[in-house]
PDB file of C-alpha atoms in Angstrom:
ATOM      1  CA  UNK A   1     -44.197  -9.706   6.726  1.00  0.00           C
ATOM      2  CA  UNK A   2     -43.243 -10.819  10.661  1.00  0.00           C
ATOM      3  CA  UNK A   3     -46.394 -11.128  12.894  1.00  0.00           C
ATOM      4  CA  UNK A   4     -47.333  -8.856  15.841  1.00  0.00           C
ATOM      5  CA  UNK A   5     -45.739 -11.356  18.041  1.00  0.00           C
ATOM      6  CA  UNK A   6     -42.557 -11.777  16.264  1.00  0.00           C
ATOM      7  CA  UNK A   7     -41.990  -7.999  16.189  1.00  0.00           C
ATOM      8  CA  UNK A   8     -42.894  -7.786  19.759  1.00  0.00           C
ATOM      9  CA  UNK A   9     -39.983 -10.100  21.011  1.00  0.00           C
ATOM     10  CA  UNK A  10     -37.707  -8.520  18.343  1.00  0.00           C
ATOM     11  CA  UNK A  11     -38.286  -5.019  20.070  1.00  0.00           C
ATOM     12  CA  UNK A  12     -37.845  -6.816  23.185  1.00  0.00           C
ATOM     13  CA  UNK A  13     -34.383  -8.482  22.273  1.00  0.00           C
ATOM     14  CA  UNK A  14     -33.129  -5.237  21.240  1.00  0.00           C
ATOM     15  CA  UNK A  15     -33.875  -3.245  23.915  1.00  0.00           C
ATOM     16  CA  UNK A  16     -32.228  -6.028  26.115  1.00  0.00           C
ATOM     17  CA  UNK A  17     -29.268  -5.635  23.917  1.00  0.00           C
ATOM     18  CA  UNK A  18     -29.457  -1.638  24.224  1.00  0.00           C
ATOM     19  CA  UNK A  19     -29.069  -1.878  27.809  1.00  0.00           C
ATOM     20  CA  UNK A  20     -26.138  -4.193  27.602  1.00  0.00           C
ATOM     21  CA  UNK A  21     -24.193  -1.959  25.386  1.00  0.00           C
ATOM     22  CA  UNK A  22     -25.121   0.916  27.775  1.00  0.00           C
ATOM     23  CA  UNK A  23     -23.863  -0.533  30.787  1.00  0.00           C
ATOM     24  CA  UNK A  24     -20.570  -1.736  28.908  1.00  0.00           C
ATOM     25  CA  UNK A  25     -20.133   2.062  27.605  1.00  0.00           C
ATOM     26  CA  UNK A  26     -20.666   3.466  31.321  1.00  0.00           C
ATOM     27  CA  UNK A  27     -18.007   0.455  32.763  1.00  0.00           C
ATOM     28  CA  UNK A  28     -15.814   1.529  29.854  1.00  0.00           C
ATOM     29  CA  UNK A  29     -15.864   5.201  30.543  1.00  0.00           C
ATOM     30  CA  UNK A  30     -15.179   4.305  34.275  1.00  0.00           C
ATOM     31  CA  UNK A  31     -12.091   2.438  33.327  1.00  0.00           C
ATOM     32  CA  UNK A  32     -10.936   5.018  30.934  1.00  0.00           C
ATOM     33  CA  UNK A  33      -9.977   7.771  33.552  1.00  0.00           C
ATOM     34  CA  UNK A  34      -7.419   5.513  35.351  1.00  0.00           C
ATOM     35  CA  UNK A  35      -6.230   3.810  31.716  1.00  0.00           C
ATOM     36  CA  UNK A  36      -5.249   7.438  30.266  1.00  0.00           C
ATOM     37  CA  UNK A  37      -4.034   8.630  33.589  1.00  0.00           C
ATOM     38  CA  UNK A  38      -1.695   5.603  33.668  1.00  0.00           C
ATOM     39  CA  UNK A  39      -0.509   5.428  29.986  1.00  0.00           C
ATOM     40  CA  UNK A  40       0.096   9.522  30.277  1.00  0.00           C
ATOM     41  CA  UNK A  41       2.359   9.012  33.632  1.00  0.00           C
ATOM     42  CA  UNK A  42       4.183   6.432  31.481  1.00  0.00           C
ATOM     43  CA  UNK A  43       5.307   8.182  28.689  1.00  0.00           C
ATOM     44  CA  UNK A  44       7.792  10.567  30.445  1.00  0.00           C
ATOM     45  CA  UNK A  45       9.414   7.542  32.202  1.00  0.00           C
ATOM     46  CA  UNK A  46       9.875   5.594  28.851  1.00  0.00           C
ATOM     47  CA  UNK A  47      11.160   8.907  27.088  1.00  0.00           C
ATOM     48  CA  UNK A  48      13.646   9.792  29.636  1.00  0.00           C
ATOM     49  CA  UNK A  49      14.816   6.292  29.963  1.00  0.00           C
ATOM     50  CA  UNK A  50      15.830   6.459  25.873  1.00  0.00           C
ATOM     51  CA  UNK A  51      17.233   9.805  26.255  1.00  0.00           C
ATOM     52  CA  UNK A  52      19.593   8.508  28.811  1.00  0.00           C
ATOM     53  CA  UNK A  53      20.664   5.650  26.919  1.00  0.00           C
ATOM     54  CA  UNK A  54      21.399   7.899  23.978  1.00  0.00           C
ATOM     55  CA  UNK A  55      23.481  10.392  25.944  1.00  0.00           C
ATOM     56  CA  UNK A  56      25.419   7.337  27.404  1.00  0.00           C
ATOM     57  CA  UNK A  57      26.055   6.300  23.791  1.00  0.00           C
ATOM     58  CA  UNK A  58      27.502   9.233  22.860  1.00  0.00           C
ATOM     59  CA  UNK A  59      29.526   8.935  25.554  1.00  0.00           C
ATOM     60  CA  UNK A  60      31.034   5.157  24.583  1.00  0.00           C
ATOM     61  CA  UNK A  61      34.842   5.473  23.941  1.00  0.00           C
ATOM     62  CA  UNK A  62      34.550   2.315  21.820  1.00  0.00           C
ATOM     63  CA  UNK A  63      31.309   1.705  20.105  1.00  0.00           C
ATOM     64  CA  UNK A  64      32.356  -1.643  18.309  1.00  0.00           C
ATOM     65  CA  UNK A  65      32.565  -3.025  21.780  1.00  0.00           C
ATOM     66  CA  UNK A  66      29.122  -1.727  22.907  1.00  0.00           C
ATOM     67  CA  UNK A  67      26.397  -3.871  24.013  1.00  0.00           C
ATOM     68  CA  UNK A  68      24.610  -5.869  21.432  1.00  0.00           C
ATOM     69  CA  UNK A  69      21.206  -4.736  22.566  1.00  0.00           C
ATOM     70  CA  UNK A  70      22.396  -1.296  21.314  1.00  0.00           C
ATOM     71  CA  UNK A  71      24.237  -1.876  18.277  1.00  0.00           C
ATOM     72  CA  UNK A  72      22.705  -5.053  17.048  1.00  0.00           C
ATOM     73  CA  UNK A  73      24.404  -8.402  16.115  1.00  0.00           C
ATOM     74  CA  UNK A  74      25.587  -6.877  12.624  1.00  0.00           C
ATOM     75  CA  UNK A  75      22.855  -9.232  10.755  1.00  0.00           C
ATOM     76  CA  UNK A  76      19.837  -8.064   8.980  1.00  0.00           C
ATOM     77  CA  UNK A  77      18.031 -11.296   8.126  1.00  0.00           C
ATOM     78  CA  UNK A  78      15.683 -12.569  10.746  1.00  0.00           C
ATOM     79  CA  UNK A  79      13.018 -10.156  12.000  1.00  0.00           C
ATOM     80  CA  UNK A  80      10.957 -10.672  15.245  1.00  0.00           C
ATOM     81  CA  UNK A  81       7.344  -9.108  15.567  1.00  0.00           C
ATOM     82  CA  UNK A  82       5.767  -8.399  18.769  1.00  0.00           C
ATOM     83  CA  UNK A  83       2.037  -8.032  18.095  1.00  0.00           C
ATOM     84  CA  UNK A  84       0.661  -6.725  21.216  1.00  0.00           C
ATOM     85  CA  UNK A  85      -3.542  -6.720  21.281  1.00  0.00           C
ATOM     86  CA  UNK A  86      -6.378  -7.384  23.808  1.00  0.00           C
ATOM     87  CA  UNK A  87      -7.608 -10.512  25.160  1.00  0.00           C
ATOM     88  CA  UNK A  88     -11.370  -9.376  24.797  1.00  0.00           C
ATOM     89  CA  UNK A  89     -13.455  -8.011  21.892  1.00  0.00           C
ATOM     90  CA  UNK A  90     -16.479  -5.305  21.444  1.00  0.00           C
ATOM     91  CA  UNK A  91     -13.939  -2.804  21.189  1.00  0.00           C
ATOM     92  CA  UNK A  92     -14.568  -1.587  17.827  1.00  0.00           C
ATOM     93  CA  UNK A  93     -11.381  -1.680  15.192  1.00  0.00           C
ATOM     94  CA  UNK A  94      -8.768  -1.652  17.993  1.00  0.00           C
ATOM     95  CA  UNK A  95      -7.242  -5.057  17.686  1.00  0.00           C
ATOM     96  CA  UNK A  96      -7.770  -5.039  13.813  1.00  0.00           C
ATOM     97  CA  UNK A  97      -6.230  -2.139  13.229  1.00  0.00           C
ATOM     98  CA  UNK A  98      -3.044  -3.178  15.047  1.00  0.00           C
ATOM     99  CA  UNK A  99      -3.185  -6.387  13.482  1.00  0.00           C
ATOM    100  CA  UNK A 100      -3.617  -4.901   9.944  1.00  0.00           C
ATOM    101  CA  UNK A 101      -0.764  -2.652  10.471  1.00  0.00           C
ATOM    102  CA  UNK A 102       1.610  -5.662  11.500  1.00  0.00           C
ATOM    103  CA  UNK A 103       0.373  -7.567   8.491  1.00  0.00           C
ATOM    104  CA  UNK A 104       1.359  -5.140   6.316  1.00  0.00           C
ATOM    105  CA  UNK A 105       5.010  -4.650   8.017  1.00  0.00           C
ATOM    106  CA  UNK A 106       5.105  -8.500   7.827  1.00  0.00           C
ATOM    107  CA  UNK A 107       4.413  -8.549   4.058  1.00  0.00           C
ATOM    108  CA  UNK A 108       6.732  -5.719   3.312  1.00  0.00           C
ATOM    109  CA  UNK A 109       9.596  -7.816   5.083  1.00  0.00           C
ATOM    110  CA  UNK A 110       8.773 -10.916   3.513  1.00  0.00           C
ATOM    111  CA  UNK A 111       8.978  -9.187   0.108  1.00  0.00           C
ATOM    112  CA  UNK A 112      12.389  -8.179   1.280  1.00  0.00           C
ATOM    113  CA  UNK A 113      13.398 -11.953   1.775  1.00  0.00           C
ATOM    114  CA  UNK A 114      13.533 -11.473   5.513  1.00  0.00           C
ATOM    115  CA  UNK A 115      12.452 -14.450   7.588  1.00  0.00           C
ATOM    116  CA  UNK A 116       9.860 -13.509  10.304  1.00  0.00           C
ATOM    117  CA  UNK A 117       9.351 -14.675  13.802  1.00  0.00           C
ATOM    118  CA  UNK A 118       6.198 -13.474  15.557  1.00  0.00           C
ATOM    119  CA  UNK A 119       5.171 -13.367  19.171  1.00  0.00           C
ATOM    120  CA  UNK A 120       1.584 -12.100  20.178  1.00  0.00           C
ATOM    121  CA  UNK A 121       0.240 -10.826  23.061  1.00  0.00           C
ATOM    122  CA  UNK A 122      -3.393 -10.924  23.290  1.00  0.00           C
ATOM    123  CA  UNK A 123      -5.932 -13.830  21.914  1.00  0.00           C
ATOM    124  CA  UNK A 124      -7.796 -11.532  19.919  1.00  0.00           C
ATOM    125  CA  UNK A 125      -4.635 -10.568  17.953  1.00  0.00           C
ATOM    126  CA  UNK A 126      -3.090 -14.069  17.966  1.00  0.00           C
ATOM    127  CA  UNK A 127      -6.611 -15.110  16.371  1.00  0.00           C
ATOM    128  CA  UNK A 128      -6.438 -12.806  13.337  1.00  0.00           C
ATOM    129  CA  UNK A 129      -2.632 -13.093  12.605  1.00  0.00           C
ATOM    130  CA  UNK A 130      -2.405 -17.094  12.748  1.00  0.00           C
ATOM    131  CA  UNK A 131      -4.956 -17.237   9.878  1.00  0.00           C
ATOM    132  CA  UNK A 132      -2.397 -15.691   7.486  1.00  0.00           C
ATOM    133  CA  UNK A 133       1.004 -16.082   9.403  1.00  0.00           C
ATOM    134  CA  UNK A 134       0.464 -18.889  11.811  1.00  0.00           C
ATOM    135  CA  UNK A 135       3.585 -20.881  10.599  1.00  0.00           C
ATOM    136  CA  UNK A 136       5.752 -17.727  11.752  1.00  0.00           C
ATOM    137  CA  UNK A 137       4.187 -17.635  15.228  1.00  0.00           C
ATOM    138  CA  UNK A 138       6.751 -18.625  17.859  1.00  0.00           C
ATOM    139  CA  UNK A 139       4.871 -17.976  21.071  1.00  0.00           C
ATOM    140  CA  UNK A 140       1.570 -16.294  22.274  1.00  0.00           C
ATOM    141  CA  UNK A 141       0.989 -14.719  25.826  1.00  0.00           C
ATOM    142  CA  UNK A 142      -2.339 -14.524  27.238  1.00  0.00           C
ATOM    143  CA  UNK A 143      -3.416 -12.580  30.290  1.00  0.00           C
ATOM    144  CA  UNK A 144      -7.209 -12.911  30.241  1.00  0.00           C
ATOM    145  CA  UNK A 145      -6.902 -14.033  33.882  1.00  0.00           C
ATOM    146  CA  UNK A 146      -5.280 -10.984  34.904  1.00  0.00           C
ATOM    147  CA  UNK A 147      -7.414  -8.289  36.221  1.00  0.00           C
ATOM    148  CA  UNK A 148      -4.622  -5.869  35.742  1.00  0.00           C
ATOM    149  CA  UNK A 149      -1.324  -6.084  33.902  1.00  0.00           C
ATOM    150  CA  UNK A 150       1.708  -4.875  35.749  1.00  0.00           C
ATOM    151  CA  UNK A 151       5.466  -4.217  35.091  1.00  0.00           C
ATOM    152  CA  UNK A 152       5.991  -8.281  35.864  1.00  0.00           C
ATOM    153  CA  UNK A 153       4.018  -9.125  32.793  1.00  0.00           C
ATOM    154  CA  UNK A 154       5.968  -7.178  30.659  1.00  0.00           C
ATOM    155  CA  UNK A 155       9.209  -7.844  32.081  1.00  0.00           C
ATOM    156  CA  UNK A 156       8.483 -11.503  31.470  1.00  0.00           C
ATOM    157  CA  UNK A 157       8.040 -10.934  27.720  1.00  0.00           C
ATOM    158  CA  UNK A 158      11.314  -8.820  27.836  1.00  0.00           C
ATOM    159  CA  UNK A 159      13.190 -11.421  29.187  1.00  0.00           C
ATOM    160  CA  UNK A 160      11.837 -14.062  26.647  1.00  0.00           C
ATOM    161  CA  UNK A 161      12.782 -11.617  23.680  1.00  0.00           C
ATOM    162  CA  UNK A 162      16.242 -11.033  25.255  1.00  0.00           C
ATOM    163  CA  UNK A 163      16.653 -14.854  25.617  1.00  0.00           C
ATOM    164  CA  UNK A 164      15.901 -15.514  21.996  1.00  0.00           C
ATOM    165  CA  UNK A 165      18.442 -12.599  21.288  1.00  0.00           C
ATOM    166  CA  UNK A 166      21.342 -13.780  22.896  1.00  0.00           C
ATOM    167  CA  UNK A 167      20.550 -17.306  21.144  1.00  0.00           C
ATOM    168  CA  UNK A 168      20.917 -15.445  17.967  1.00  0.00           C
ATOM    169  CA  UNK A 169      17.225 -16.147  17.038  1.00  0.00           C
ATOM    170  CA  UNK A 170      16.571 -13.099  15.328  1.00  0.00           C
ATOM    171  CA  UNK A 171      18.291  -9.650  14.408  1.00  0.00           C
ATOM    172  CA  UNK A 172      15.848  -7.216  14.973  1.00  0.00           C
ATOM    173  CA  UNK A 173      12.759  -6.816  17.048  1.00  0.00           C
ATOM    174  CA  UNK A 174       9.648  -4.448  16.087  1.00  0.00           C
ATOM    175  CA  UNK A 175       6.663  -3.806  18.139  1.00  0.00           C
ATOM    176  CA  UNK A 176       3.285  -3.084  17.332  1.00  0.00           C
ATOM    177  CA  UNK A 177       0.529  -1.383  19.365  1.00  0.00           C
ATOM    178  CA  UNK A 178      -1.683   1.307  19.563  1.00  0.00           C
ATOM    179  CA  UNK A 179      -1.011   4.682  20.467  1.00  0.00           C
ATOM    180  CA  UNK A 180      -3.561   6.336  22.879  1.00  0.00           C
ATOM    181  CA  UNK A 181      -4.268  10.144  21.608  1.00  0.00           C
ATOM    182  CA  UNK A 182      -7.905  10.541  22.607  1.00  0.00           C
ATOM    183  CA  UNK A 183     -11.288   8.707  23.172  1.00  0.00           C
ATOM    184  CA  UNK A 184     -11.931   9.002  19.403  1.00  0.00           C
ATOM    185  CA  UNK A 185      -8.390   8.270  17.962  1.00  0.00           C
ATOM    186  CA  UNK A 186      -6.221   5.680  19.005  1.00  0.00           C
ATOM    187  CA  UNK A 187      -3.329   5.292  16.287  1.00  0.00           C
ATOM    188  CA  UNK A 188      -1.592   1.838  15.276  1.00  0.00           C
ATOM    189  CA  UNK A 189       2.228   2.435  15.651  1.00  0.00           C
ATOM    190  CA  UNK A 190       5.362   0.114  15.064  1.00  0.00           C
ATOM    191  CA  UNK A 191       8.563   0.929  17.266  1.00  0.00           C
ATOM    192  CA  UNK A 192      12.095  -0.990  16.699  1.00  0.00           C
ATOM    193  CA  UNK A 193      12.845  -2.406  20.087  1.00  0.00           C
ATOM    194  CA  UNK A 194      16.342  -4.259  19.159  1.00  0.00           C
ATOM    195  CA  UNK A 195      18.714  -2.893  18.370  1.00  0.00           C
ATOM    196  CA  UNK A 196      17.666   0.410  20.602  1.00  0.00           C
ATOM    197  CA  UNK A 197      16.590   2.916  18.276  1.00  0.00           C
ATOM    198  CA  UNK A 198      18.867   5.986  18.376  1.00  0.00           C
ATOM    199  CA  UNK A 199      16.801   9.118  17.536  1.00  0.00           C
ATOM    200  CA  UNK A 200      18.648  12.398  18.003  1.00  0.00           C
ATOM    201  CA  UNK A 201      15.439  14.452  18.263  1.00  0.00           C
ATOM    202  CA  UNK A 202      14.460  12.332  21.159  1.00  0.00           C
ATOM    203  CA  UNK A 203      16.998  13.340  23.299  1.00  0.00           C
ATOM    204  CA  UNK A 204      17.292  16.719  25.464  1.00  0.00           C
ATOM    205  CA  UNK A 205      20.474  18.302  24.214  1.00  0.00           C
ATOM    206  CA  UNK A 206      23.335  18.471  26.812  1.00  0.00           C
ATOM    207  CA  UNK A 207      21.014  17.011  29.533  1.00  0.00           C
ATOM    208  CA  UNK A 208      23.334  14.822  30.788  1.00  0.00           C
ATOM    209  CA  UNK A 209      26.461  16.963  29.634  1.00  0.00           C
ATOM    210  CA  UNK A 210      27.127  17.939  33.204  1.00  0.00           C
ATOM    211  CA  UNK A 211      27.072  14.274  34.834  1.00  0.00           C
ATOM    212  CA  UNK A 212      29.999  11.903  35.287  1.00  0.00           C
ATOM    213  CA  UNK A 213      29.050   8.323  35.315  1.00  0.00           C
ATOM    214  CA  UNK A 214      30.207   5.696  37.586  1.00  0.00           C
ATOM    215  CA  UNK A 215      30.939   2.538  36.807  1.00  0.00           C
ATOM    216  CA  UNK A 216      31.538   3.434  33.050  1.00  0.00           C
ATOM    217  CA  UNK A 217      28.965   3.822  30.406  1.00  0.00           C
ATOM    218  CA  UNK A 218      29.188   0.305  28.923  1.00  0.00           C
ATOM    219  CA  UNK A 219      28.487  -1.228  32.030  1.00  0.00           C
ATOM    220  CA  UNK A 220      25.645   0.952  32.853  1.00  0.00           C
ATOM    221  CA  UNK A 221      24.191   0.359  29.298  1.00  0.00           C
ATOM    222  CA  UNK A 222      24.592  -3.553  30.023  1.00  0.00           C
ATOM    223  CA  UNK A 223      22.010  -3.117  33.072  1.00  0.00           C
ATOM    224  CA  UNK A 224      19.865  -0.249  31.699  1.00  0.00           C
ATOM    225  CA  UNK A 225      19.399  -1.741  28.094  1.00  0.00           C
ATOM    226  CA  UNK A 226      17.158  -4.798  29.251  1.00  0.00           C
ATOM    227  CA  UNK A 227      15.045  -2.718  31.294  1.00  0.00           C
ATOM    228  CA  UNK A 228      14.551  -0.359  28.786  1.00  0.00           C
ATOM    229  CA  UNK A 229      12.935  -3.317  26.702  1.00  0.00           C
ATOM    230  CA  UNK A 230      10.646  -4.462  29.508  1.00  0.00           C
ATOM    231  CA  UNK A 231       9.769  -0.572  30.001  1.00  0.00           C
ATOM    232  CA  UNK A 232       8.878  -0.068  26.508  1.00  0.00           C
ATOM    233  CA  UNK A 233       6.712  -2.834  26.556  1.00  0.00           C
ATOM    234  CA  UNK A 234       5.223  -2.050  29.500  1.00  0.00           C
ATOM    235  CA  UNK A 235       4.627   1.208  28.248  1.00  0.00           C
ATOM    236  CA  UNK A 236       2.817  -0.121  24.838  1.00  0.00           C
ATOM    237  CA  UNK A 237       0.463  -2.222  27.539  1.00  0.00           C
ATOM    238  CA  UNK A 238      -0.690   1.176  28.957  1.00  0.00           C
ATOM    239  CA  UNK A 239      -1.095   2.770  26.077  1.00  0.00           C
ATOM    240  CA  UNK A 240      -2.998  -0.560  24.719  1.00  0.00           C
ATOM    241  CA  UNK A 241      -5.136  -0.174  28.143  1.00  0.00           C
ATOM    242  CA  UNK A 242      -6.253   3.431  27.373  1.00  0.00           C
ATOM    243  CA  UNK A 243      -7.195   2.881  23.609  1.00  0.00           C
ATOM    244  CA  UNK A 244      -8.897  -0.274  24.298  1.00  0.00           C
ATOM    245  CA  UNK A 245     -11.228   1.209  26.808  1.00  0.00           C
ATOM    246  CA  UNK A 246     -11.575   4.339  24.819  1.00  0.00           C
ATOM    247  CA  UNK A 247     -12.303   2.227  21.366  1.00  0.00           C
ATOM    248  CA  UNK A 248     -14.901   0.307  23.601  1.00  0.00           C
ATOM    249  CA  UNK A 249     -16.285   3.220  24.800  1.00  0.00           C
ATOM    250  CA  UNK A 250     -17.215   4.595  21.465  1.00  0.00           C
ATOM    251  CA  UNK A 251     -18.297   1.246  20.006  1.00  0.00           C
ATOM    252  CA  UNK A 252     -20.553   0.518  22.740  1.00  0.00           C
ATOM    253  CA  UNK A 253     -21.857   4.240  22.370  1.00  0.00           C
ATOM    254  CA  UNK A 254     -22.448   3.800  18.348  1.00  0.00           C
ATOM    255  CA  UNK A 255     -24.210   0.568  19.168  1.00  0.00           C
ATOM    256  CA  UNK A 256     -26.456   1.814  22.064  1.00  0.00           C
ATOM    257  CA  UNK A 257     -27.550   4.493  19.395  1.00  0.00           C
ATOM    258  CA  UNK A 258     -28.252   2.334  16.721  1.00  0.00           C
ATOM    259  CA  UNK A 259     -30.086  -0.052  18.810  1.00  0.00           C
ATOM    260  CA  UNK A 260     -32.253   2.803  19.903  1.00  0.00           C
ATOM    261  CA  UNK A 261     -32.713   3.790  16.141  1.00  0.00           C
ATOM    262  CA  UNK A 262     -33.840   0.140  15.225  1.00  0.00           C
ATOM    263  CA  UNK A 263     -36.068   0.045  18.013  1.00  0.00           C
ATOM    264  CA  UNK A 264     -37.931   3.032  16.593  1.00  0.00           C
ATOM    265  CA  UNK A 265     -38.313   1.601  13.262  1.00  0.00           C
ATOM    266  CA  UNK A 266     -39.533  -1.838  14.781  1.00  0.00           C
ATOM    267  CA  UNK A 267     -42.326   0.097  16.897  1.00  0.00           C
ATOM    268  CA  UNK A 268     -43.452   1.964  13.869  1.00  0.00           C
ATOM    269  CA  UNK A 269     -43.773  -1.387  12.215  1.00  0.00           C
ATOM    270  CA  UNK A 270     -45.282  -3.164  14.691  1.00  0.00           C
ATOM    271  CA  UNK A 271     -47.803   0.130  14.982  1.00  0.00           C
ATOM    272  CA  UNK A 272     -48.530  -0.057  11.416  1.00  0.00           C
ATOM    273  CA  UNK A 273     -48.897  -3.947  11.570  1.00  0.00           C
ATOM    274  CA  UNK A 274     -51.164  -3.662  14.524  1.00  0.00           C
ATOM    275  CA  UNK A 275     -53.250  -0.865  12.918  1.00  0.00           C
ATOM    276  CA  UNK A 276     -53.469  -2.758   9.605  1.00  0.00           C
ATOM    277  CA  UNK A 277     -54.783  -5.787  11.505  1.00  0.00           C
ATOM    278  CA  UNK A 278     -57.483  -3.848  13.385  1.00  0.00           C
ATOM    279  CA  UNK A 279     -58.762  -2.370  10.218  1.00  0.00           C
ATOM    280  CA  UNK A 280     -59.031  -5.836   8.764  1.00  0.00           C
ATOM    281  CA  UNK A 281     -60.930  -7.025  11.325  1.00  0.00           C
ATOM    282  CA  UNK A 282     -63.224  -3.974  11.463  1.00  0.00           C
ATOM    283  CA  UNK A 283     -63.776  -4.443   7.531  1.00  0.00           C
ATOM    284  CA  UNK A 284     -64.217  -7.997   8.388  1.00  0.00           C
ATOM    285  CA  UNK A 285     -66.771  -7.346  10.925  1.00  0.00           C
ATOM    286  CA  UNK A 286     -68.958  -4.687   8.858  1.00  0.00           C
ATOM    287  CA  UNK A 287     -69.036  -6.912   5.875  1.00  0.00           C
ATOM    288  CA  UNK A 288     -70.447  -9.484   7.889  1.00  0.00           C
ATOM    289  CA  UNK A 289     -72.951  -7.133   9.284  1.00  0.00           C
ATOM    290  CA  UNK A 290     -73.935  -6.096   5.738  1.00  0.00           C
ATOM    291  CA  UNK A 291     -74.177  -9.511   4.540  1.00  0.00           C
ATOM    292  CA  UNK A 292     -77.175 -10.419   6.946  1.00  0.00           C
TER     293      UNK A 292
END
C-alpha cells in the first residue's frame, strides 16, 4: 500500500497535469473558432472551382485532346496516396483515424496488384504510416515551424504532385484528410485528385450555360486544373486544422475530467490511509498506557 507521502505526491502530480490539460483545452477552444470559420469559407471556393471544371469539360469539342490532369494518362497501375495529418499530438484520434483509413485503402490497392507511392504531410502521420508502409513513402512534408499554413505550402505540394505526374511516376492520386463536421465529429475521407473527378451531382446545372469562354476550354483547363489541385490540398489543410483543434479540445476536456476523478479517488485513499494511521497510533498509545 502506498505511503501517505507517495499519495500526496501523486495527487500533486495529477493536479498539475489537470492544469495543463485544462489550459490546452482553452487554447484549442480559442483556436477552433478561427479554424472553423476558415474551413467553412474555403468549402464554397473549392466546390465552385470543381463546378467550373465540370462545365468546361462538357464544352470540350475533342475529349481525346483534353489535358491529362482531367482525363488521366490512360493507365491504372501506379497510385499516389497523399496522407495529410498534423505535426502535433494530444488531439485524440485525429491522426490515427486518417492513417487507419489510408492504410485500409492502401491494403486494398496492393491486393488489387497496384503499385503504391506515398507522400505524407505531417510528422504524426509519417510516424504511423512508415511502420507498415515505410518502403512506399517517397517524401514527407512537415510544417512544424509554421504558425499558420497558407496557400503557398499547399501550392508547393501541388507542384510536386504535378511534376511527378508529368514524369509518369503515377497514374492516379488520392488525398486523405479529416472532414470537419463539428467539435465532436470529424470524418476521415479520401478524394481523388488526379485525374480530376467528374461528379455530375456537384455541378449546378446550367450554371455556366449562358457564358462564352475566351480563350477556348482547353486553354482554360490547362491553367485551371493545376490550381484546382493546390486548392483541394489547401481545403484539406483547412479542414484538418479545424478537425485537429476540435479533436484536441474534446480530448483535453476528457483528460481534465478524468484527472479530476482520479484526484477524488486518490484523496479518498489518502484520507482513509491517514485515518488508519491515526487510529493505529492511538491504539498503540492506549495499549502502552494500559500495560503500565
